[in-house]
Every structure is written in C-alpha cells, then in structure tokens.
Amino acid sequence: QYTFSTVLMATLCCNLMVFFLFLVFHIKNVLPEFGLKLTGFFLILVAIRLLLPVEFPIISHNIIFPANISRAVALFRQPRFLNHTVSWWNLLEIVWAAGCIGIGLYRIFSNYRAFRLVKQLSRDPDTRCLSIMKRIQEELFQGSSYGSLSQRKKRYLQNITVRILPASHSPMVCGLRKPCILLPGNLEFSDEELYFVLKHEIQHIVHRDLWLKLGMQSLVVLYWWNPFCWLLEDYLSRFLEMRIDFSMADNPKQKAVYLTCLLSIVKQLGNTNSKKFLLSINFSTSADSALRQRFELLMDTDRINRKEQRTWHQKIAMCGMSLLFLCSFLFIFEAYFISDNNQRNSISSGEENSFF
C-alpha cells in the first residue's frame, strides 16, 4: 500500500542510513575498518527501501502522530482545490511526477548525445593496446573466478572496443550493450600503466557496474527532490571504484605500480575540468577525499584480509542498520484526522441532538 505516510517513512529511514554512510565515508579509518562488503550491504539496504516506499498491512503497525502534527498533516492532505478534489499532497505528487519526467528525459537525451559522440571517435590503432587487451582477456578466461564464463559472455568481453578521446579526460568505460573503453589521447602510458588502466575498466564491465549505476540513476530520477539520494549516487560511484581497486593488486609490487599509475594519471590531468558522461565510470577522480580513501583502503588490504571475524562495532552497525530497515516496514507514522467529506456525512452526539 502506497500512501503519504509510507513515502514519509521510507524517506526518513533512507536519510538516516545515508547519513550513516556519510560518516563511514568521511570519518578517517572508518571505511577501512568496516570493509567493502559491509559498506556494500548498507548500500543495498538503502536501495531496496527506496524501491519499496510502501507498507504491508499484514505486518505493519501504525504509530499515531501527536494532535498538533496530525492537524498539520490533515490540512496538508485534505482536498481544497478544484471543488475540493485536490489537496496540497496531490499538487506535490504532480510536481514530483513532472520533475521525474523532466530529469529523466534530460538524462536520456544527454546519454544519447554522449554515445553518439563516442561512436564518432576513432578506434585506437596502437597494436600495443590490442595486445594488452588480448592478454587481459586471456587472464580473465583462464582465471578460477572466470573459468565458468559462458561463450556468450566471452564474446561480450571480446567485443570491447577502445577509442581515443581528443580532450584531456580520465580513462573511463561506457556502453551497456556494447562496452567501450575511452582513453585520453594526450596522456602517455607505460606498458604497465596501460595494463592496469585497461584491466581496471574491463573489471567494471565484467561486474556489470554500469548497470548498477543505471539503477542508481533511476533512483535519483525518482527521488530528485531528496538531496540524500544525490549523495547516495556519489557514494555508490566511490564504492565501485574501491571494489575494483581492491581486486587489482595481489602483491606489494603490483600495488605500488597500480598506485603509481593512479597518481600519474591524476598528475597529468592536473586541474582539468572536463565534461563527464552521465552513464560512465571514470578511472580516477579529481576529488581529493575520494582519491585519498582509495589509497588508504588499498594500503589496508592486508589488515582487511587478516580479519576472519567481524569486530563488535561492525556487528553493532550491521544489526542497527538491519533493525532500522525492518522497523521502517513494521511501524508507519500516521496522522489521525477525519476528512471533510466524512464529517459532512456523519452525525456526532452532543447536547443539541442527544438526551437520556
């Protein structure tokens, strides 16, 4: 059941969980301590609650607002316009729907225009790039984690194209059905750096991260009026980059080369503020805090891997977020009021119409 109260409860719950994610991403050493799996679990909980702004009458229990708040909600929800058929809440629903349509069309048009530009870019004629791409694909096909790939998925990975961006831009991947890696033409890569850049972007394609970003963008379009959802989109982008970083380096030497590669790209890009495609994943970001977090997490991989059991504060955080998620379905805040239509069609007892 979808009502004003269910949307309010879903919004309050998700805002609290996003605020907790804000603390995780912005307080030093919290993210390495929690780890990526637990952070990903928090992101999943928020996304599910946003997708289900409803209540289930079988399990839900109503909590009545105090009288003052109930009267305010009554004024907000009672019909007042167009012969008492439209309320303030109905007007906000219209604005909500119009905003969803407008922002959705803008994002669709922007992505379509960007992908048309990508098709016009020239493919990388460098044989070095093609040989490194083939090497990475062979490693993926022969690896234990990818040994069970179907022929369809193998063809999907073999059809990845590499195109050259004329402008100064971070390497990135785009394309849902036909993935494409975009490399800046003005950046110079060594063989090791090009290997890590291409492998990083191919890992995004293997994990279908662009589809995850598309789902998050859909949530942002749906809840465009909630600034916490825009924060959530940024945290998902950081999480996807950190997850790939965590799987890139298996030993200290690879880790050092990978971090050097990341630093080299950031240094070459400098303060360039190039236009970002909406549905894409960038190899590096200009945000100092995000870059610092990626370095700290990658340097703490040994400590994270040594942890066999969750610490007490991890268990408290996981239980607290799960309890908040469940309680947002079990308890729904409701206002107690009688609509004008029911008041006109009902009789109340009083001194004038009642006697013993």
Short mmCIF file of C-alpha atoms in Angstrom, two decimals:
data_model
loop_
_atom_site.label_atom_id
_atom_site.label_comp_id
_atom_site.label_asym_id
_atom_site.label_seq_id
_atom_site.Cartn_x
_atom_site.Cartn_y
_atom_site.Cartn_z
CA GLN A 1 0.00 0.00 0.00
CA TYR A 2 1.37 3.38 -1.11
CA THR A 3 0.40 6.47 0.88
CA PHE A 4 1.82 9.77 2.06
CA SER A 5 2.83 8.09 5.31
CA THR A 6 4.73 5.26 3.59
CA VAL A 7 6.71 7.74 1.46
CA LEU A 8 7.48 9.75 4.59
CA MET A 9 8.66 6.67 6.47
CA ALA A 10 10.81 5.43 3.57
CA THR A 11 12.38 8.88 3.20
CA LEU A 12 13.17 9.19 6.91
CA CYS A 13 14.66 5.70 7.05
CA CYS A 14 16.81 6.15 3.94
CA ASN A 15 18.02 9.59 5.01
CA LEU A 16 19.19 8.17 8.32
CA MET A 17 21.02 5.32 6.57
CA VAL A 18 22.62 7.71 4.05
CA PHE A 19 23.73 9.92 6.94
CA PHE A 20 25.40 6.87 8.46
CA LEU A 21 27.13 6.23 5.11
CA PHE A 22 28.24 9.86 5.17
CA LEU A 23 30.01 9.16 8.47
CA VAL A 24 31.53 5.97 7.07
CA PHE A 25 32.96 7.73 4.01
CA HIS A 26 34.11 10.92 5.72
CA ILE A 27 35.49 9.84 9.10
CA LYS A 28 39.06 8.65 8.86
CA ASN A 29 39.73 4.90 9.23
CA VAL A 30 36.03 4.00 9.47
CA LEU A 31 35.74 2.71 5.91
CA PRO A 32 38.87 0.50 6.08
CA GLU A 33 37.64 -0.83 9.43
CA PHE A 34 34.18 -1.70 8.14
CA GLY A 35 35.40 -3.03 4.79
CA LEU A 36 33.76 -3.03 1.39
CA LYS A 37 31.39 -5.97 1.95
CA LEU A 38 29.66 -4.33 4.89
CA THR A 39 29.55 -0.96 3.08
CA GLY A 40 28.02 -2.67 0.06
CA PHE A 41 25.44 -4.28 2.34
CA PHE A 42 24.45 -0.82 3.63
CA LEU A 43 24.10 0.49 0.07
CA ILE A 44 21.85 -2.45 -0.84
CA LEU A 45 19.57 -1.80 2.16
CA VAL A 46 19.12 1.85 1.19
CA ALA A 47 18.38 0.98 -2.45
CA ILE A 48 15.79 -1.66 -1.51
CA ARG A 49 13.99 0.74 0.84
CA LEU A 50 13.89 3.43 -1.83
CA LEU A 51 12.46 0.93 -4.29
CA LEU A 52 9.72 -0.05 -1.82
CA PRO A 53 8.10 3.11 -0.36
CA VAL A 54 5.10 1.01 0.71
CA GLU A 55 3.66 -0.72 3.75
CA PHE A 56 2.47 -4.29 4.16
CA PRO A 57 -0.82 -4.27 6.14
CA ILE A 58 -0.20 -7.79 7.43
CA ILE A 59 2.93 -6.80 9.37
CA SER A 60 2.72 -3.00 9.61
CA HIS A 61 1.58 -1.18 12.75
CA ASN A 62 0.54 2.46 12.78
CA ILE A 63 2.01 4.98 15.21
CA ILE A 64 -0.31 7.98 15.60
CA PHE A 65 1.24 11.43 15.47
CA PRO A 66 0.52 13.88 18.31
CA ALA A 67 -2.55 16.07 17.90
CA ASN A 68 -0.69 19.16 16.63
CA ILE A 69 1.21 17.21 13.96
CA SER A 70 -1.97 15.34 12.99
CA ARG A 71 -3.80 18.62 12.42
CA ALA A 72 -0.94 19.91 10.24
CA VAL A 73 -0.97 16.72 8.17
CA ALA A 74 -4.76 16.95 7.91
CA LEU A 75 -4.53 20.45 6.46
CA PHE A 76 -1.90 19.20 4.03
CA ARG A 77 -3.88 16.16 2.83
CA GLN A 78 -7.47 17.38 2.84
CA PRO A 79 -8.85 18.38 -0.62
CA ARG A 80 -9.03 22.15 -1.10
CA PHE A 81 -8.83 22.88 -4.84
CA LEU A 82 -10.99 22.11 -7.88
CA ASN A 83 -14.25 21.68 -5.95
CA HIS A 84 -12.49 20.01 -3.02
CA THR A 85 -10.96 17.21 -5.11
CA VAL A 86 -7.25 18.14 -4.99
CA SER A 87 -5.08 18.58 -1.89
CA TRP A 88 -1.63 20.04 -1.33
CA TRP A 89 -0.31 16.47 -1.30
CA ASN A 90 -1.87 15.87 -4.75
CA LEU A 91 -0.19 19.03 -6.06
CA LEU A 92 3.16 17.85 -4.73
CA GLU A 93 2.59 14.48 -6.42
CA ILE A 94 2.08 16.33 -9.72
CA VAL A 95 5.28 18.34 -9.21
CA TRP A 96 7.08 15.12 -8.22
CA ALA A 97 5.94 13.35 -11.39
CA ALA A 98 6.80 16.36 -13.58
CA GLY A 99 10.29 16.51 -12.06
CA CYS A 100 10.81 12.79 -12.67
CA ILE A 101 9.79 13.15 -16.31
CA GLY A 102 11.91 16.26 -16.85
CA ILE A 103 15.09 14.95 -15.20
CA GLY A 104 14.60 11.52 -16.77
CA LEU A 105 14.30 12.97 -20.27
CA TYR A 106 17.33 15.18 -19.67
CA ARG A 107 19.46 12.22 -18.62
CA ILE A 108 18.26 10.06 -21.50
CA PHE A 109 18.97 12.81 -24.03
CA SER A 110 22.38 13.60 -22.50
CA ASN A 111 23.44 9.95 -22.56
CA TYR A 112 22.19 9.51 -26.12
CA ARG A 113 24.13 12.57 -27.29
CA ALA A 114 27.28 11.37 -25.47
CA PHE A 115 27.08 7.90 -27.00
CA ARG A 116 26.67 9.39 -30.47
CA LEU A 117 29.86 11.33 -29.88
CA VAL A 118 31.61 8.14 -28.73
CA LYS A 119 30.68 6.37 -31.98
CA GLN A 120 32.35 9.17 -33.93
CA LEU A 121 35.64 8.76 -32.08
CA SER A 122 38.42 6.87 -33.82
CA ARG A 123 39.45 3.46 -32.56
CA ASP A 124 42.89 3.03 -31.05
CA PRO A 125 45.17 1.81 -33.87
CA ASP A 126 48.03 1.05 -31.44
CA THR A 127 48.95 -2.63 -31.64
CA ARG A 128 50.37 -2.38 -28.10
CA CYS A 129 46.91 -1.63 -26.74
CA LEU A 130 45.36 -4.51 -28.66
CA SER A 131 47.96 -6.99 -27.44
CA ILE A 132 47.48 -5.89 -23.81
CA MET A 133 43.71 -6.19 -24.21
CA LYS A 134 44.12 -9.73 -25.52
CA ARG A 135 46.43 -10.59 -22.61
CA ILE A 136 43.92 -9.33 -20.04
CA GLN A 137 41.06 -11.24 -21.67
CA GLU A 138 43.08 -14.46 -21.64
CA GLU A 139 43.83 -13.94 -17.95
CA LEU A 140 40.12 -13.49 -17.24
CA PHE A 141 39.11 -16.57 -19.23
CA GLN A 142 41.77 -18.76 -17.58
CA GLY A 143 41.29 -17.44 -14.03
CA SER A 144 39.50 -19.59 -11.48
CA SER A 145 36.89 -16.90 -10.83
CA TYR A 146 36.00 -16.63 -14.52
CA GLY A 147 36.59 -20.16 -15.72
CA SER A 148 32.85 -20.84 -15.93
CA LEU A 149 32.08 -17.95 -18.27
CA SER A 150 29.64 -18.89 -21.00
CA GLN A 151 30.55 -18.45 -24.65
CA ARG A 152 28.10 -15.57 -24.85
CA LYS A 153 29.84 -13.69 -22.04
CA LYS A 154 33.25 -14.42 -23.56
CA ARG A 155 32.11 -12.95 -26.88
CA TYR A 156 30.73 -9.98 -24.96
CA LEU A 157 34.16 -9.31 -23.43
CA GLN A 158 35.97 -9.94 -26.71
CA ASN A 159 33.86 -7.27 -28.42
CA ILE A 160 35.08 -4.48 -26.13
CA THR A 161 36.38 -1.58 -28.21
CA VAL A 162 38.96 1.06 -27.29
CA ARG A 163 38.51 4.61 -28.60
CA ILE A 164 40.61 7.75 -28.25
CA LEU A 165 39.32 10.93 -26.62
CA PRO A 166 40.80 14.07 -28.14
CA ALA A 167 40.27 16.05 -24.92
CA SER A 168 42.06 15.72 -21.61
CA HIS A 169 39.97 13.29 -19.63
CA SER A 170 40.35 10.40 -17.22
CA PRO A 171 40.13 6.92 -18.79
CA MET A 172 36.60 5.59 -18.48
CA VAL A 173 34.18 2.93 -19.66
CA CYS A 174 30.73 3.46 -21.15
CA GLY A 175 28.14 1.47 -23.08
CA LEU A 176 25.68 -1.03 -21.62
CA ARG A 177 25.19 -3.43 -24.54
CA LYS A 178 28.38 -2.59 -26.44
CA PRO A 179 31.02 -1.64 -23.87
CA CYS A 180 33.70 0.81 -24.90
CA ILE A 181 36.84 1.98 -23.12
CA LEU A 182 37.79 5.61 -23.70
CA LEU A 183 41.44 6.60 -23.40
CA PRO A 184 42.67 10.22 -23.50
CA GLY A 185 44.89 10.84 -26.49
CA ASN A 186 47.08 13.38 -24.70
CA LEU A 187 48.14 11.08 -21.81
CA GLU A 188 51.20 8.87 -22.09
CA PHE A 189 51.12 5.39 -20.55
CA SER A 190 53.87 2.89 -19.99
CA ASP A 191 53.09 -0.76 -20.70
CA GLU A 192 52.41 -1.46 -17.02
CA GLU A 193 50.22 1.62 -16.63
CA LEU A 194 48.22 0.79 -19.76
CA TYR A 195 47.79 -2.77 -18.49
CA PHE A 196 46.34 -1.61 -15.17
CA VAL A 197 44.13 1.04 -16.79
CA LEU A 198 42.61 -1.42 -19.26
CA LYS A 199 42.26 -4.17 -16.65
CA HIS A 200 40.55 -1.75 -14.27
CA GLU A 201 37.98 -0.75 -16.89
CA ILE A 202 37.42 -4.34 -18.05
CA GLN A 203 36.75 -5.35 -14.44
CA HIS A 204 33.97 -2.74 -14.36
CA ILE A 205 32.50 -4.37 -17.47
CA VAL A 206 32.80 -7.89 -16.01
CA HIS A 207 30.99 -6.85 -12.82
CA ARG A 208 28.25 -5.01 -14.78
CA ASP A 209 28.93 -1.85 -12.80
CA LEU A 210 27.35 0.36 -15.47
CA TRP A 211 24.05 -1.42 -14.89
CA LEU A 212 24.36 -0.69 -11.17
CA LYS A 213 24.96 2.97 -11.98
CA LEU A 214 21.94 2.96 -14.26
CA GLY A 215 19.80 1.59 -11.43
CA MET A 216 21.11 4.25 -9.06
CA GLN A 217 20.47 6.97 -11.63
CA SER A 218 16.88 5.72 -11.88
CA LEU A 219 16.51 6.10 -8.11
CA VAL A 220 17.94 9.62 -8.29
CA VAL A 221 15.42 10.49 -11.01
CA LEU A 222 12.61 9.05 -8.88
CA TYR A 223 13.70 10.91 -5.73
CA TRP A 224 15.15 14.01 -7.39
CA TRP A 225 13.83 16.23 -4.59
CA ASN A 226 15.83 14.41 -1.89
CA PRO A 227 19.47 15.62 -1.65
CA PHE A 228 20.41 12.46 0.28
CA CYS A 229 19.77 10.43 -2.90
CA TRP A 230 22.31 12.53 -4.79
CA LEU A 231 24.79 11.79 -2.00
CA LEU A 232 23.98 8.10 -2.33
CA GLU A 233 24.83 8.20 -6.04
CA ASP A 234 28.24 9.65 -5.24
CA TYR A 235 28.88 7.01 -2.57
CA LEU A 236 27.98 4.22 -4.99
CA SER A 237 30.49 5.58 -7.53
CA ARG A 238 33.20 5.64 -4.84
CA PHE A 239 32.29 2.13 -3.72
CA LEU A 240 32.51 0.72 -7.28
CA GLU A 241 35.96 2.24 -7.77
CA MET A 242 37.22 0.97 -4.42
CA ARG A 243 35.90 -2.53 -5.08
CA ILE A 244 37.85 -2.72 -8.34
CA ASP A 245 40.96 -1.22 -6.69
CA PHE A 246 40.78 -3.90 -4.00
CA SER A 247 40.90 -6.70 -6.61
CA MET A 248 43.62 -5.21 -8.82
CA ALA A 249 46.80 -5.76 -6.78
CA ASP A 250 47.67 -9.23 -5.47
CA ASN A 251 51.11 -8.40 -4.07
CA PRO A 252 53.00 -5.32 -2.80
CA LYS A 253 54.81 -4.82 -6.13
CA GLN A 254 51.57 -4.73 -8.14
CA LYS A 255 50.06 -2.49 -5.51
CA ALA A 256 52.91 0.00 -5.82
CA VAL A 257 52.72 0.04 -9.62
CA TYR A 258 48.94 0.44 -9.55
CA LEU A 259 49.09 3.35 -7.09
CA THR A 260 51.85 4.97 -9.13
CA CYS A 261 49.69 4.63 -12.23
CA LEU A 262 46.76 6.27 -10.47
CA LEU A 263 48.95 9.13 -9.27
CA SER A 264 50.47 9.59 -12.72
CA ILE A 265 47.06 10.00 -14.34
CA VAL A 266 45.90 12.46 -11.70
CA LYS A 267 49.13 14.45 -12.13
CA GLN A 268 48.82 14.57 -15.92
CA LEU A 269 45.19 15.61 -15.76
CA GLY A 270 46.01 18.37 -13.29
CA ASN A 271 43.06 20.68 -12.66
CA THR A 272 41.34 19.85 -15.92
CA ASN A 273 37.58 20.03 -15.50
CA SER A 274 36.39 18.04 -18.49
CA LYS A 275 32.77 17.17 -19.09
CA LYS A 276 31.70 13.92 -17.51
CA PHE A 277 29.40 11.45 -19.23
CA LEU A 278 26.38 10.70 -17.10
CA LEU A 279 26.43 6.92 -17.56
CA SER A 280 30.13 6.15 -17.35
CA ILE A 281 32.75 5.12 -14.79
CA ASN A 282 35.98 7.10 -14.56
CA PHE A 283 39.32 5.55 -13.66
CA SER A 284 40.32 8.49 -11.47
CA THR A 285 38.54 11.39 -9.85
CA SER A 286 39.62 14.93 -9.08
CA ALA A 287 38.08 14.83 -5.60
CA ASP A 288 40.90 14.73 -3.06
CA SER A 289 38.84 12.96 -0.40
CA ALA A 290 37.77 10.15 -2.74
CA LEU A 291 41.31 9.66 -4.04
CA ARG A 292 42.72 9.59 -0.51
CA GLN A 293 40.15 6.98 0.52
CA ARG A 294 41.09 4.76 -2.42
CA PHE A 295 44.74 4.93 -1.40
CA GLU A 296 44.02 4.25 2.27
CA LEU A 297 41.78 1.29 1.50
CA LEU A 298 44.28 -0.23 -0.91
CA MET A 299 47.10 0.18 1.61
CA ASP A 300 44.97 -1.55 4.28
CA THR A 301 44.15 -4.64 2.22
CA ASP A 302 46.46 -6.82 4.33
CA ARG A 303 44.70 -5.81 7.55
CA ILE A 304 41.28 -6.40 5.99
CA ASN A 305 42.27 -9.81 4.63
CA ARG A 306 43.59 -10.90 8.05
CA LYS A 307 40.22 -10.33 9.68
CA GLU A 308 38.43 -13.65 10.00
CA GLN A 309 35.66 -12.46 12.34
CA ARG A 310 33.72 -9.24 12.46
CA THR A 311 34.52 -6.84 15.27
CA TRP A 312 31.90 -5.79 17.80
CA HIS A 313 31.33 -2.38 16.23
CA GLN A 314 30.84 -3.97 12.83
CA LYS A 315 28.20 -6.26 14.31
CA ILE A 316 26.50 -3.32 16.03
CA ALA A 317 26.46 -1.29 12.80
CA MET A 318 25.10 -4.21 10.77
CA CYS A 319 22.42 -5.04 13.34
CA GLY A 320 21.48 -1.37 13.76
CA MET A 321 21.07 -0.77 10.01
CA SER A 322 19.13 -4.02 9.58
CA LEU A 323 16.86 -3.16 12.52
CA LEU A 324 16.22 0.33 11.14
CA PHE A 325 15.39 -1.20 7.75
CA LEU A 326 12.93 -3.71 9.24
CA CYS A 327 11.33 -1.21 11.62
CA SER A 328 10.62 1.15 8.73
CA PHE A 329 8.26 -1.53 7.39
CA LEU A 330 6.87 -2.64 10.76
CA PHE A 331 5.99 0.83 12.09
CA ILE A 332 4.42 3.57 9.99
CA PHE A 333 3.76 7.07 11.32
CA GLU A 334 0.15 8.07 10.64
CA ALA A 335 -1.87 11.21 11.33
CA TYR A 336 -5.31 10.87 12.91
CA PHE A 337 -7.89 13.11 11.31
CA ILE A 338 -11.39 12.96 9.81
CA SER A 339 -11.79 14.20 6.27
CA ASP A 340 -14.28 16.97 5.46
CA ASN A 341 -16.39 14.58 3.39
CA ASN A 342 -16.74 12.13 6.28
CA GLN A 343 -17.57 14.94 8.68
CA ARG A 344 -20.37 16.20 6.42
CA ASN A 345 -21.86 12.71 6.06
CA SER A 346 -21.67 11.73 9.72
CA ILE A 347 -23.55 12.64 12.91
CA SER A 348 -21.81 13.36 16.18
CA SER A 349 -23.62 13.23 19.50
CA GLY A 350 -23.88 16.38 21.61
CA GLU A 351 -26.19 18.37 23.88
CA GLU A 352 -28.31 19.57 20.98
CA ASN A 353 -29.21 16.17 19.49
CA SER A 354 -28.85 13.74 22.42
CA PHE A 355 -30.79 13.15 25.68
CA PHE A 356 -31.32 10.48 28.27
#
